[in-house]
Short mmCIF file of C-alpha atoms in Angstrom, two decimals:
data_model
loop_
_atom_site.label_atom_id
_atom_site.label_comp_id
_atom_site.label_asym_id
_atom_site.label_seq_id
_atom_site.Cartn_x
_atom_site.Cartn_y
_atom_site.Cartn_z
CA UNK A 1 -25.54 27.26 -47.76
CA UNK A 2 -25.09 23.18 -47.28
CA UNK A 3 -24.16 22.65 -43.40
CA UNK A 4 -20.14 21.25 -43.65
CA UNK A 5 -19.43 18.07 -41.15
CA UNK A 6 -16.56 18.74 -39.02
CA UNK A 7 -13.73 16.14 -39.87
CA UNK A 8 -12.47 15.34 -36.46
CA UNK A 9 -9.14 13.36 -36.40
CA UNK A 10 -8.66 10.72 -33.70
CA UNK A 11 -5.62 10.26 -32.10
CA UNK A 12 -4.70 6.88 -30.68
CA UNK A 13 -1.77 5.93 -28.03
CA UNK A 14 -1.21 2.85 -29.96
CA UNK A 15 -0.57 0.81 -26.77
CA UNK A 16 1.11 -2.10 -26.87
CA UNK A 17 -0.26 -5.34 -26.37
CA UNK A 18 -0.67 -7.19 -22.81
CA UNK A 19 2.84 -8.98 -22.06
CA UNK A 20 0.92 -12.15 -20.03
CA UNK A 21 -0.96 -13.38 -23.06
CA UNK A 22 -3.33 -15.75 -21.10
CA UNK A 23 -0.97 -16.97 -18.50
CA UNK A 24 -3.42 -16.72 -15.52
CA UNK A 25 -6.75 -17.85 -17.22
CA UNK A 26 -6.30 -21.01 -15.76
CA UNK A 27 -5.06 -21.93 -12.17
CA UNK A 28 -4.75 -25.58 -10.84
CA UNK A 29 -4.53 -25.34 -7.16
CA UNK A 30 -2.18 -27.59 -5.13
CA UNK A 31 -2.98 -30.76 -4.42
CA UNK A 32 -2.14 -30.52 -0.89
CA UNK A 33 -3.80 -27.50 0.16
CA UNK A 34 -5.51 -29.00 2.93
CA UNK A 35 -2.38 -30.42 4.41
CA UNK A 36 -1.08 -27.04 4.33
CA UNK A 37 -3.60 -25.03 5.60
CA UNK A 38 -3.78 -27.41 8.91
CA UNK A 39 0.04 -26.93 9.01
CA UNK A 40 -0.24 -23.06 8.83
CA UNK A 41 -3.41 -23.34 11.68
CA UNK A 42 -1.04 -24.91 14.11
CA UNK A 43 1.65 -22.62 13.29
CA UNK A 44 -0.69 -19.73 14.08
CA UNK A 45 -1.67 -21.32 17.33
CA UNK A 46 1.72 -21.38 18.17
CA UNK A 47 2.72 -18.44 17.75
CA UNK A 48 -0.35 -16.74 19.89
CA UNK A 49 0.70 -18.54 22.35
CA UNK A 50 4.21 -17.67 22.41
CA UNK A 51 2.82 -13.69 22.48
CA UNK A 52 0.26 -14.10 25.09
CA UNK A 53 3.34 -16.07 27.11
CA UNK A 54 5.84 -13.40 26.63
CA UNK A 55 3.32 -10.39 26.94
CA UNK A 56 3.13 -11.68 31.15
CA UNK A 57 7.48 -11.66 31.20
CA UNK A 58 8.05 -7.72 31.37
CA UNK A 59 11.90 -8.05 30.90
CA UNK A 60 10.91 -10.14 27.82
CA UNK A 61 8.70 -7.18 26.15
CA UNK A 62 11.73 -5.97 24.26
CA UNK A 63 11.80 -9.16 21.97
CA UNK A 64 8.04 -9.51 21.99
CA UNK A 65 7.83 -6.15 19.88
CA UNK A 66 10.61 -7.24 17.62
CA UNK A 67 8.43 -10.46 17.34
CA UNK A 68 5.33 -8.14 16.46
CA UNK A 69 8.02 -5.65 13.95
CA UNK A 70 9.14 -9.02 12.12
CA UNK A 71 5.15 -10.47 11.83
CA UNK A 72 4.15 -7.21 10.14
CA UNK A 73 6.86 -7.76 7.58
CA UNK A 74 7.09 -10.81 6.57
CA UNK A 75 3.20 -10.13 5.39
CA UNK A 76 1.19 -12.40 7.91
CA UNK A 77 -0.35 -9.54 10.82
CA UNK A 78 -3.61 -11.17 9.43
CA UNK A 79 -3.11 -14.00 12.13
CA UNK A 80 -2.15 -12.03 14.60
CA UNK A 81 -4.99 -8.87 15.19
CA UNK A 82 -6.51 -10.01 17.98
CA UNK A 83 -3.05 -10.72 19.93
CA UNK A 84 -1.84 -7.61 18.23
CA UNK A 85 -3.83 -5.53 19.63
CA UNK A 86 -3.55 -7.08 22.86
CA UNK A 87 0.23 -6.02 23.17
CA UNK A 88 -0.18 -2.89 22.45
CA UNK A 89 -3.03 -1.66 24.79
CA UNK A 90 -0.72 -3.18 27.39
CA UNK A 91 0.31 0.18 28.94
CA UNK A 92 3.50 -1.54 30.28
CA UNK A 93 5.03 -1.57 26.17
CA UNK A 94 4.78 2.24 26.46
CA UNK A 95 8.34 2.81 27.25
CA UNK A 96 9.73 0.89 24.84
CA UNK A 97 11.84 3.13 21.86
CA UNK A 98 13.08 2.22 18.40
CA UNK A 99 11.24 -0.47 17.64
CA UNK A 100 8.65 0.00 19.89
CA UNK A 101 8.06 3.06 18.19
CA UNK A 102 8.05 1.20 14.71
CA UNK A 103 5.57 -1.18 16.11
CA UNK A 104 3.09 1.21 17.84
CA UNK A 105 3.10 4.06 15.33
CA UNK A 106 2.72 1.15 12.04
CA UNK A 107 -0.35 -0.58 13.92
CA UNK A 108 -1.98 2.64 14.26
CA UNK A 109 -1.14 3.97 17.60
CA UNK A 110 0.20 7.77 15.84
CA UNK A 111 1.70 9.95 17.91
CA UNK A 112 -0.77 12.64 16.91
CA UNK A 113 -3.56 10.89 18.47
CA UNK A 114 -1.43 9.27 21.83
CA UNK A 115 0.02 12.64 23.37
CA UNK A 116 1.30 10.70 26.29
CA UNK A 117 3.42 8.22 23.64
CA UNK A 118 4.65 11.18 22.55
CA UNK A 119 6.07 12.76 25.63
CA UNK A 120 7.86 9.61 26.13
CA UNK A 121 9.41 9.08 22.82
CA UNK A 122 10.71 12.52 22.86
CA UNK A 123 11.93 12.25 26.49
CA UNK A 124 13.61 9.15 25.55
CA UNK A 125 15.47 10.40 22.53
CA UNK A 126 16.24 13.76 24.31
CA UNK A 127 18.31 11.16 26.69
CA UNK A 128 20.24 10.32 23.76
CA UNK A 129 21.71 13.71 23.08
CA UNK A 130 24.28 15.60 24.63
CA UNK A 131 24.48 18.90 25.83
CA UNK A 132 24.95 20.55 22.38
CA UNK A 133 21.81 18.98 21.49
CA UNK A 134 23.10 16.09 18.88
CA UNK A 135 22.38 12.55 19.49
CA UNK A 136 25.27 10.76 20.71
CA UNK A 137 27.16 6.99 21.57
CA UNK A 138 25.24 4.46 21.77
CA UNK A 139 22.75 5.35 19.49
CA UNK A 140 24.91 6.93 16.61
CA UNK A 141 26.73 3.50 15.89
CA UNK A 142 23.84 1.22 16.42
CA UNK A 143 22.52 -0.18 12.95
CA UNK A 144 20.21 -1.66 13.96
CA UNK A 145 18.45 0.91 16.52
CA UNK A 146 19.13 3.69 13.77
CA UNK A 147 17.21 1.68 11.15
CA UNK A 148 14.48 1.45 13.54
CA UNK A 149 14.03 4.87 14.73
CA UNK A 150 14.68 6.01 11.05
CA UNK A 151 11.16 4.10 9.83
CA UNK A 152 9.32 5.53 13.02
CA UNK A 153 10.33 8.89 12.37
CA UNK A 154 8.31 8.67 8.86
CA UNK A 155 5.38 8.13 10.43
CA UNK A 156 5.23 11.33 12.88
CA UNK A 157 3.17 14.43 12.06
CA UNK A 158 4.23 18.06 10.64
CA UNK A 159 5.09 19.81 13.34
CA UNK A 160 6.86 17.14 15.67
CA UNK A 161 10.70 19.15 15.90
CA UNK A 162 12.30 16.25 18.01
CA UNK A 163 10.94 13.48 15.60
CA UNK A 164 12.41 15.85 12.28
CA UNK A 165 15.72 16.08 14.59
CA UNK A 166 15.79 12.09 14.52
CA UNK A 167 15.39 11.78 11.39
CA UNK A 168 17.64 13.88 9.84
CA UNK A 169 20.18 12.11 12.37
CA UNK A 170 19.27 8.98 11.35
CA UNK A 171 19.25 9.48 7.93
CA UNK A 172 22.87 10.92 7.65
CA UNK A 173 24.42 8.37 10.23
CA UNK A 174 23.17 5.48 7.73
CA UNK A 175 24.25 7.19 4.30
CA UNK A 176 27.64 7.57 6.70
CA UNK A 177 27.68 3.81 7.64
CA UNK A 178 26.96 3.04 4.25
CA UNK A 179 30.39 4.08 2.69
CA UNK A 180 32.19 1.65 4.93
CA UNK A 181 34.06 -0.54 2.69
CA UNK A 182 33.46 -3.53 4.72
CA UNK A 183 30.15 -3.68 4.91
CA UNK A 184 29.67 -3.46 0.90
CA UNK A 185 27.39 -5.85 -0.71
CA UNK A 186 26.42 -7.37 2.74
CA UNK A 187 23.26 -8.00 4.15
CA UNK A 188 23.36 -5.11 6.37
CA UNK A 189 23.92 -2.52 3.81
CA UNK A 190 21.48 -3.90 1.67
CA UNK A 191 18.59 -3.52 4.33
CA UNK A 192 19.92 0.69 4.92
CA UNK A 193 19.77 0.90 1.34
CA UNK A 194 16.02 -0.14 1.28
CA UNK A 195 15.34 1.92 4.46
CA UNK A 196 17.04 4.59 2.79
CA UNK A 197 15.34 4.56 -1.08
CA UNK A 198 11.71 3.62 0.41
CA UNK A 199 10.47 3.71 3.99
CA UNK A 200 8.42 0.53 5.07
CA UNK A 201 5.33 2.31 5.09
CA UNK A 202 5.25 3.15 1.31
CA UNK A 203 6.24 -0.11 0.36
CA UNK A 204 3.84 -2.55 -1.01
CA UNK A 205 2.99 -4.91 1.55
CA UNK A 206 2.97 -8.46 -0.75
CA UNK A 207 6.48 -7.33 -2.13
CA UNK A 208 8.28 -6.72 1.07
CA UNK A 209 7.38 -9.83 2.81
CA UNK A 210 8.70 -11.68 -0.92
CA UNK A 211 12.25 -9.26 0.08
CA UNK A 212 12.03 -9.51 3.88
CA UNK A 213 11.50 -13.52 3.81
CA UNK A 214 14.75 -14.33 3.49
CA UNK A 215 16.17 -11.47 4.86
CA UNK A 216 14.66 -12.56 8.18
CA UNK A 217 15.49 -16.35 7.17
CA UNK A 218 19.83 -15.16 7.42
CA UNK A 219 19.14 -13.40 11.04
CA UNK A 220 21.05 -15.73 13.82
CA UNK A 221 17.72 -14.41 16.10
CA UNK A 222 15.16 -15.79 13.47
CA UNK A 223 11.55 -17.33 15.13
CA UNK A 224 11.96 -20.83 13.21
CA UNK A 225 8.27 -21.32 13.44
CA UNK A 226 7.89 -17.60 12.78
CA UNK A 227 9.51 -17.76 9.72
CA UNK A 228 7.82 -21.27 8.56
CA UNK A 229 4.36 -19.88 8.49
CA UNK A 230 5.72 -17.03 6.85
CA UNK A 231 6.93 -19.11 3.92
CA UNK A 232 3.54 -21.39 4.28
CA UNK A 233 1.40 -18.35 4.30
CA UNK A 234 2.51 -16.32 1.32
CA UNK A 235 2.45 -19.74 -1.04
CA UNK A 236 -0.95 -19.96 0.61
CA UNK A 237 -2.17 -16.20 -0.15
CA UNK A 238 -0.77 -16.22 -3.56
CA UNK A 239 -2.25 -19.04 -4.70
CA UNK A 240 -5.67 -17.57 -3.19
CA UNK A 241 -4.61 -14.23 -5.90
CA UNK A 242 -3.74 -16.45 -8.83
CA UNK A 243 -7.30 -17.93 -8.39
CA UNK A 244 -8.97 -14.76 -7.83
CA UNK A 245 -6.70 -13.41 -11.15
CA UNK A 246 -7.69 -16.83 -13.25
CA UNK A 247 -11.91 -16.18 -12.40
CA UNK A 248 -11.32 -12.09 -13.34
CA UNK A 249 -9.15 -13.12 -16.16
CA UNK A 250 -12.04 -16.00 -17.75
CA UNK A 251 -14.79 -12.66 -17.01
CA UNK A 252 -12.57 -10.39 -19.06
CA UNK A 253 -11.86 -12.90 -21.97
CA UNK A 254 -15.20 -12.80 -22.92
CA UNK A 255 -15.03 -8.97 -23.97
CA UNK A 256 -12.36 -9.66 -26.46
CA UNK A 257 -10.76 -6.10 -25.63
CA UNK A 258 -7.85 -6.39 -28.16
CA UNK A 259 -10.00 -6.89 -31.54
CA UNK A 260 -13.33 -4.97 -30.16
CA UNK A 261 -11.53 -1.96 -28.46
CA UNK A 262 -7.78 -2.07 -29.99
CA UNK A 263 -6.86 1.34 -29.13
CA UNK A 264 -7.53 1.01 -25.44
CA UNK A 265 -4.70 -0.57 -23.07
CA UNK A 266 -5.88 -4.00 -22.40
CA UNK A 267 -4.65 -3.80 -18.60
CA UNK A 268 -6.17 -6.65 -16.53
CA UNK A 269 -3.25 -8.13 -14.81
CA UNK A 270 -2.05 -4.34 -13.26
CA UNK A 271 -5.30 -3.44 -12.42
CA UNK A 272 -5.31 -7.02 -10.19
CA UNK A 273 -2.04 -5.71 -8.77
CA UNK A 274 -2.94 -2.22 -7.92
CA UNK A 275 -6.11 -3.47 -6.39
CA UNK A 276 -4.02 -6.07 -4.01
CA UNK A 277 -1.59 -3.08 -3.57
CA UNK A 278 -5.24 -1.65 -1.57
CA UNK A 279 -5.52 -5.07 0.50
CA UNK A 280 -3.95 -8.04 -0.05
CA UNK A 281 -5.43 -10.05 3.43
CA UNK A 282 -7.33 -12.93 2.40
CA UNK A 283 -10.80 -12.12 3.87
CA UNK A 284 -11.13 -9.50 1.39
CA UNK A 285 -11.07 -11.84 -1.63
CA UNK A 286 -14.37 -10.40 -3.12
CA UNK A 287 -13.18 -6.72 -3.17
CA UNK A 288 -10.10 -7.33 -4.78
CA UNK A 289 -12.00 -8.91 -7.71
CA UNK A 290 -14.34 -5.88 -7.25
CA UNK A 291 -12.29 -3.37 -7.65
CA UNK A 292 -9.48 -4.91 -10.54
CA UNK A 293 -13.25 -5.37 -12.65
CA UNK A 294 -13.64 -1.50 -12.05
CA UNK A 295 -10.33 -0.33 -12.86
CA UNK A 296 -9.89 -2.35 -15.38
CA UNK A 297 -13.48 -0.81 -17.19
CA UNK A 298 -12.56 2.65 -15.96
CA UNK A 299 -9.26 2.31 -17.73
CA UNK A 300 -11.72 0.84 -21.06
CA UNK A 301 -13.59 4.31 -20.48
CA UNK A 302 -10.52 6.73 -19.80
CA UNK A 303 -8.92 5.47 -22.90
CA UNK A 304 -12.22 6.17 -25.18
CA UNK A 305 -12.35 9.30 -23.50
CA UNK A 306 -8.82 10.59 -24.53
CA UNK A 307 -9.20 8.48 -28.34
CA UNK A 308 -12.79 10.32 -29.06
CA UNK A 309 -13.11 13.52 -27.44
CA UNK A 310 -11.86 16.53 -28.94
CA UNK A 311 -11.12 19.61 -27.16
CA UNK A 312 -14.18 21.40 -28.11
CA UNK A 313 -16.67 17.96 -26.87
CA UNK A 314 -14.30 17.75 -23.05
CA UNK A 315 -14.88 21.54 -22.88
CA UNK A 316 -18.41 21.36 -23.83
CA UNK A 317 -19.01 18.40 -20.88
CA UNK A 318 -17.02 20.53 -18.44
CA UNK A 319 -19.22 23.58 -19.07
CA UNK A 320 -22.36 21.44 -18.82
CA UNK A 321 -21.60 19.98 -15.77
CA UNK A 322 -20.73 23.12 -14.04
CA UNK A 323 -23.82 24.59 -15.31
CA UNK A 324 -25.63 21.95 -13.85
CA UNK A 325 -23.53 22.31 -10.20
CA UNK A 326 -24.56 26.61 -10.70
CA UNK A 327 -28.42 26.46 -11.46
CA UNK A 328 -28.62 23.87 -8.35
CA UNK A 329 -26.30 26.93 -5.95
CA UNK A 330 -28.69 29.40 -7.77
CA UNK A 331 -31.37 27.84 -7.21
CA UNK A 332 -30.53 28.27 -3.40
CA UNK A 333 -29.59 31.49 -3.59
CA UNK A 334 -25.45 30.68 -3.78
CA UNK A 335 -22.92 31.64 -6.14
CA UNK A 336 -20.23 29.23 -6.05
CA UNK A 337 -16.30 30.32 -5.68
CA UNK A 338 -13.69 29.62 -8.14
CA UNK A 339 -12.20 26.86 -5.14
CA UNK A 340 -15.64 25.23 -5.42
CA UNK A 341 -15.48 25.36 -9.40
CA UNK A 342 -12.15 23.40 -9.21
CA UNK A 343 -13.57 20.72 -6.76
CA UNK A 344 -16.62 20.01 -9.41
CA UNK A 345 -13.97 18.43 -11.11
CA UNK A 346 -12.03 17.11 -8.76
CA UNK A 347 -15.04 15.49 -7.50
CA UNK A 348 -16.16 13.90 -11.11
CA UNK A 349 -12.49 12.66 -11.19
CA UNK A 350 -12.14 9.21 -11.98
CA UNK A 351 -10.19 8.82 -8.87
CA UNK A 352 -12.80 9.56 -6.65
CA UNK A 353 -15.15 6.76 -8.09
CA UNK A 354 -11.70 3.82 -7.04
CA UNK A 355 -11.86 5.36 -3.46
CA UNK A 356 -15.40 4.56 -3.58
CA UNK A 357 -15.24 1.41 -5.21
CA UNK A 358 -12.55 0.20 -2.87
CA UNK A 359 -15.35 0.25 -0.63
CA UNK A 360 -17.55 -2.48 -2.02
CA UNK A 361 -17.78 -6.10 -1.23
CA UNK A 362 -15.53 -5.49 2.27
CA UNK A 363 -18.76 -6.69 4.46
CA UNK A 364 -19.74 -5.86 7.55
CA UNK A 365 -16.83 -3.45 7.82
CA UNK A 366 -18.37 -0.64 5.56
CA UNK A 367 -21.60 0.90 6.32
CA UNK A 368 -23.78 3.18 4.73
CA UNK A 369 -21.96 6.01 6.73
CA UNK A 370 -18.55 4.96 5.21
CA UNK A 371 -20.11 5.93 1.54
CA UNK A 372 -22.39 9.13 2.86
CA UNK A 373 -18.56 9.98 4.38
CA UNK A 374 -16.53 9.18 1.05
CA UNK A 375 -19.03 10.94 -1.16
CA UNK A 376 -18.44 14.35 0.71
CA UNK A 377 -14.71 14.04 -0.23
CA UNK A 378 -12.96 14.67 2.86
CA UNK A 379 -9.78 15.95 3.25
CA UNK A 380 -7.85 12.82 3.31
CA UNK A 381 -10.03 11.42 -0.14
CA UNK A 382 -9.06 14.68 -1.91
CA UNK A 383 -5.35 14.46 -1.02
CA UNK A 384 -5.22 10.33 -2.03
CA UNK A 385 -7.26 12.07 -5.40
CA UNK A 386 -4.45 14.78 -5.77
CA UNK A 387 -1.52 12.06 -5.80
CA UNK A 388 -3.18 9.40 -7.71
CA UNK A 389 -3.54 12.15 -10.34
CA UNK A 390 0.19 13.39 -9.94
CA UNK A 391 1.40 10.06 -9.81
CA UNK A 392 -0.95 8.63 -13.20
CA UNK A 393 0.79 11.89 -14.95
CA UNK A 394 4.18 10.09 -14.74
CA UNK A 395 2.54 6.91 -15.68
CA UNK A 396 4.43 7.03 -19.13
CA UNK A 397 8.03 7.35 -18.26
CA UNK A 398 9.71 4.20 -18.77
CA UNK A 399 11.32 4.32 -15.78
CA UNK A 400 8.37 3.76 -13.84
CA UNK A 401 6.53 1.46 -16.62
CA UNK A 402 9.90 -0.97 -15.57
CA UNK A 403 8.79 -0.75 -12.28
CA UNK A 404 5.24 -1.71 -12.27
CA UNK A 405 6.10 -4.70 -14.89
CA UNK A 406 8.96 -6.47 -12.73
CA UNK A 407 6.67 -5.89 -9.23
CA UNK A 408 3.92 -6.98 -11.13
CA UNK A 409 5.65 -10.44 -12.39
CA UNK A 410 7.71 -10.96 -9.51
CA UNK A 411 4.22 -10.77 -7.24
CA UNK A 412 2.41 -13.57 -9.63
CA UNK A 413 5.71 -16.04 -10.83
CA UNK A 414 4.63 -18.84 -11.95
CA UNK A 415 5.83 -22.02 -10.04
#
């Protein structure tokens, strides 16, 4: 009997078509670049000196950490690591609470690895509770210290009771302070409902300094210079991105994705964004190329994946490759457990080959021990795995398709 051919029906998404068109193939830098970037080096120069000044004026260390808090958000801590750092080594700073904590715990001084920090912070916020154990006056009607402690509690550990207790205070005091009538529609309610729908540390970095700019520009306490090379800087750094976007854009042009592989998402621009969403700073120019040319392929590859395997091909690879992972354990005398059978594919994922490719083209930064580290998938790179995964899942709800298109224009407006 004649062998039959299996008809195999392909499904396609049908995605629709990129909305940029070939808006960022070409980029004609300013004219007066170089006047700018002497403006911005003088700025800079400033400004250290104004921190180095300030860091020798103990009763002045209050304002130099709201300095540090505001140069963080308006995008430009790039400047500023050396000096940065410099502040907060000084041992002096320790005492400081609210912002303080903001500061320390966002430039990487976690409680979990400062014990002594802490002790203090939860000394100094027992001192704001009263004998039944709630917090009390002044801290309970202070907006501005309750917005504060309510970003630093986000970034304690599991397992910290007093920094839970804060943040559950905090938390209900500003939903509380946002029902007051007077305050509707002001600036002060819009910054607790920002705290309140995203915490600065899951925000993307390029989009709050674009919302904190002029937030900071209305504050009676602004740093005029501060807030100049702010402005100066982000015109400066985005039109670094729109040229970095315009030489990705002229590689990708030449594939002709739309008429050569129409039923795969032709994606270029948001894989640019979610690789500046990894680092933005301008030093790593070369990775963020890197990695938007990876995603951007791996996207190419998922989609041929989903449009031209059928169930009975995927299952067939899957078997294959845990075959292969077996006769290598066997071959050593090891039978491996059903946990290890779920991490050969968590460890083929997609995901894991962006963590590693987020890697490349940093420098001198990443050494061979950062990829033999990566490639064991650590805790940490199989969590990031897990919720890149979850997240992707969602991918498809237009909710969240809104989202990613307005951050995505609003980050590269033309003009």
């Amino acid at each position: 009997m004649p062998a039959t051919q299996l008809v195999v029906k392909r499904l396609t998404a049908n995605f629709p078509a990129s909305v940029w068109g070939d808006q960022f193939l070409v980029y004609n830098q300013q004219e007066n670049q170089a006047v700018v970037e002497k403006v911005v080096e003088d700025l800079q120069e400033e400004i250290r000196d104004e921190i180095l000044r300030t860091l020798d004026i103990p009763t002045e260390h209050t304002n130099l950490l709201k300095l540090l808090d505001a140069i963080q958000r308006l995008g430009i801590e790039s400047y500023f690591e050396a000096e940065v750092n410099q502040v907060l080594q000084n041992t002096s700073m320790m005492h400081m609470v609210t912002t303080g904590m903001v500061v320390l715990l966002f430039f990487g001084f976690e409680s979990c690895d400062n014990m002594d920090y802490l002790f203090q912070v939860v000394n100094i916020l027992n001192s704001y509770k009263g004998r039944d154990g709630t917090f009390k006056e002044p801290l309970e009607n202070d907006i501005e210290g309750l917005l504060e402690l309510f970003e630093a509690t986000y970034l304690g550990v599991p397992g910290e009771i007093m920094i839970d207790d804060a943040l559950a205070f905090t938390r209900g005091r500003l939903e509380h302070i946002l029902k007051d009538p007077s305050l509707k529609n002001t600036t002060v309610s819009k910054q607790i409902e920002e705290a309140l729908k995203r915490p600065l540390h899951k925000r993307l970095p390029r989009l709050e300094a674009l919302r904190y700019i002029p937030f900071y520009q209305q504050q009676a306490s602004h740093n005029e210079s501060l807030l100049k090379l702010a402005m100066l800087g982000f015109n400066l750094l985005q039109s670094l991105h729109k040229i970095e976007l315009s030489q990705i854009s002229m590689w990708w042009k030449r594939y002709d994705v739309p008429n050569n592989l129409p039923y795969a998402r032709n994606r270029l621009v948001e894989c640019y964004f979610w690789s500046l969403s990894v680092f933005f700073e301008p030093q790593y120019s070369q990775s963020r190329m890197f990695l938007a040319k990876f995603i951007s392929v791996e996207t190419l590859l998922d989609d041929t994946y989903d449009a031209y395997g059928t169930y009975e091909e995927l299952e067939m690879i899957e078997y294959i490759e845990s075959y292969l992972k077996e006769a290598k354990w066997a071959k050593d005398g090891y039978i491996p457990s059903m946990e290890e059978h779920q991490e050969v594919t968590l460890v083929s994922s997609g995901y894991k080959n962006t963590l590693i490719a987020s890697f490349c083209a940093m420098g001198v930064v990443i050494t061979d021990d950062t990829f033999k580290w990566a490639l064991t998938m650590p805790p940490i790179a199989k969590a990031c795995c897990v919720l890149c995964r979850v997240m992707d899942d969602i991918v498809t709800h237009k909710l969240h398709h809104d989202c990613i298109f307005s951050a995505t224009k609003l980050t590269f407006k033309m003009g």
